[in-house]
XYZ file of N, CA and C in Angstrom:
216
model
N -17.874 -3.649 21.810
C -18.626 -4.854 22.172
C -19.979 -4.777 21.521
N -20.426 -5.834 20.913
C -21.690 -5.912 20.245
C -22.858 -6.057 21.187
N -24.029 -5.707 20.652
C -25.211 -5.790 21.422
C -25.514 -7.264 21.819
N -25.298 -8.155 20.882
C -25.557 -9.549 21.110
C -24.595 -10.066 22.211
N -23.344 -9.650 22.213
C -22.465 -10.133 23.233
C -22.877 -9.567 24.638
N -23.248 -8.281 24.659
C -23.766 -7.682 25.932
C -24.997 -8.418 26.397
N -25.927 -8.767 25.487
C -27.137 -9.487 25.825
C -26.773 -10.832 26.455
N -25.837 -11.526 25.875
C -25.463 -12.871 26.377
C -24.831 -12.797 27.773
N -24.025 -11.707 27.965
C -23.343 -11.562 29.232
C -24.295 -11.215 30.281
N -25.274 -10.333 29.982
C -26.272 -9.830 31.015
C -27.446 -10.658 31.185
N -27.709 -11.688 30.296
C -28.886 -12.473 30.365
C -29.129 -13.174 31.704
N -28.162 -13.761 32.359
C -28.472 -14.353 33.675
C -29.084 -13.384 34.719
N -28.503 -12.161 34.654
C -29.040 -11.121 35.597
C -30.353 -10.679 35.274
N -30.653 -10.505 33.906
C -31.950 -10.099 33.426
C -33.014 -11.178 33.680
N -32.635 -12.399 33.496
C -33.657 -13.491 33.724
C -33.908 -13.619 35.212
N -32.934 -13.469 36.052
C -33.158 -13.460 37.513
C -33.986 -12.347 37.983
N -33.748 -11.198 37.499
C -34.545 -10.028 37.873
C -35.994 -10.161 37.377
N -36.198 -10.693 36.217
C -37.526 -10.903 35.734
C -38.267 -11.992 36.517
N -37.549 -12.992 36.988
C -38.214 -14.057 37.776
C -38.674 -13.494 39.099
N -37.800 -12.647 39.742
C -38.172 -12.096 41.046
C -39.339 -11.109 40.848
N -39.310 -10.326 39.778
C -40.345 -9.354 39.536
C -41.678 -10.087 39.282
N -41.634 -11.110 38.482
C -42.807 -11.883 38.133
C -43.430 -12.525 39.383
N -42.592 -13.050 40.329
C -43.068 -13.620 41.528
C -43.708 -12.667 42.419
N -43.103 -11.405 42.583
C -43.690 -10.440 43.441
C -44.957 -9.868 42.807
N -44.961 -9.766 41.463
C -46.185 -9.341 40.801
C -47.310 -10.318 41.039
N -47.019 -11.559 41.089
C -48.117 -12.601 41.339
C -48.602 -12.473 42.724
N -47.730 -12.039 43.659
C -48.215 -11.825 45.090
C -49.201 -10.718 45.065
N -48.994 -9.615 44.311
C -49.868 -8.485 44.237
C -51.210 -8.908 43.537
N -51.032 -9.702 42.519
C -52.235 -10.185 41.755
C -53.167 -11.070 42.690
N -52.580 -11.655 43.707
C -53.342 -12.508 44.533
C -54.404 -11.688 45.343
N -54.164 -10.381 45.447
C -55.128 -9.540 46.126
C -56.442 -9.442 45.395
N -56.397 -9.691 44.040
C -57.652 -9.659 43.246
C -58.139 -11.034 42.917
N -57.550 -12.051 43.540
C -58.002 -13.413 43.343
C -57.239 -14.247 42.345
N -56.193 -13.756 41.775
C -55.383 -14.559 40.826
C -54.475 -15.445 41.708
N -54.041 -16.580 41.137
C -53.186 -17.514 41.880
C -51.735 -16.933 41.999
N -51.061 -17.297 43.139
C -49.650 -16.970 43.327
C -48.835 -18.010 42.538
N -47.925 -17.485 41.738
C -46.983 -18.394 41.019
C -46.028 -19.048 41.975
N -45.685 -20.298 41.618
C -44.610 -20.986 42.420
C -43.277 -20.463 42.007
N -42.250 -20.707 42.775
C -40.923 -20.205 42.371
C -40.489 -20.823 41.069
N -40.873 -22.062 40.770
C -40.455 -22.693 39.541
C -41.176 -22.018 38.323
N -42.475 -21.727 38.515
C -43.217 -21.041 37.452
C -42.583 -19.641 37.213
N -42.245 -18.988 38.299
C -41.663 -17.612 38.217
C -40.294 -17.744 37.441
N -39.515 -18.744 37.807
C -38.231 -18.927 37.131
C -38.386 -19.150 35.637
N -39.371 -20.049 35.308
C -39.570 -20.284 33.880
C -40.048 -19.021 33.176
N -40.885 -18.268 33.763
C -41.342 -17.017 33.140
C -40.183 -16.001 33.044
N -39.297 -15.997 34.060
C -38.178 -15.158 34.010
C -37.187 -15.533 32.918
N -37.105 -16.791 32.625
C -36.180 -17.252 31.546
C -36.752 -16.781 30.194
N -38.087 -16.839 30.059
C -38.694 -16.409 28.803
C -38.691 -14.917 28.699
N -39.141 -14.160 29.693
C -39.244 -12.718 29.603
C -37.914 -12.008 29.772
N -36.878 -12.760 30.355
C -35.619 -12.098 30.571
C -34.888 -11.790 29.272
N -35.114 -12.541 28.233
C -34.353 -12.388 26.978
C -34.725 -10.979 26.263
N -35.971 -10.730 26.075
C -36.319 -9.428 25.459
C -35.968 -8.256 26.344
N -36.136 -8.416 27.615
C -35.813 -7.348 28.515
C -34.318 -7.026 28.549
N -33.538 -8.146 28.537
C -32.114 -7.966 28.580
C -31.591 -7.357 27.197
N -32.272 -7.770 26.124
C -31.873 -7.207 24.859
C -32.061 -5.692 24.802
N -33.260 -5.254 25.305
C -33.503 -3.836 25.369
C -32.522 -3.146 26.220
N -32.184 -3.675 27.349
C -31.145 -3.084 28.254
C -29.810 -3.046 27.640
N -29.408 -4.068 26.948
C -28.132 -4.146 26.280
C -28.015 -3.105 25.208
N -29.142 -2.902 24.426
C -29.057 -1.850 23.447
C -28.919 -0.443 24.062
N -29.597 -0.233 25.235
C -29.411 1.012 25.949
C -27.929 1.196 26.413
N -27.355 0.164 26.947
C -25.971 0.187 27.500
C -25.029 0.461 26.340
N -25.259 -0.186 25.206
C -24.386 0.039 23.983
C -24.461 1.401 23.516
N -25.697 1.961 23.512
C -25.832 3.441 23.113
C -25.114 4.333 24.069
N -25.117 4.068 25.357
C -24.392 4.865 26.337
C -22.887 4.697 26.064
N -22.422 3.491 25.744
C -21.010 3.267 25.471
C -20.596 4.113 24.229
N -21.413 4.106 23.209
C -21.072 4.883 21.953
C -21.035 6.331 22.226
N -22.001 6.808 23.083
C -22.000 8.205 23.466
C -20.723 8.558 24.177
N -20.328 7.717 25.142
C -19.115 7.981 25.972
C -17.853 8.015 25.030
N -17.847 7.120 24.035
C -16.661 7.089 23.135
C -16.549 8.373 22.286
N -17.663 9.003 21.987
C -17.666 10.205 21.143
C -17.176 11.445 21.930
N -17.367 11.422 23.246
C -17.028 12.586 23.983
C -15.544 12.708 24.198
N -14.988 13.955 24.204
C -13.489 14.054 24.334
C -13.016 13.758 25.664
């Protein structure tokens, strides 16, 4: 399975995880006076940040798959 295919399959999960992480990070940022992001803003940020994060994760998973294929 190619890295691109893995990325496309895993992207909804990566985007969702990034949206949740971004929202909770904005709650922590509010302690220093920064605004809390709305859920829509967090979702938009997750859609953008989710692609590179998912691509990195897919490369890692592909490397693990290749390593597993080489072992007897």
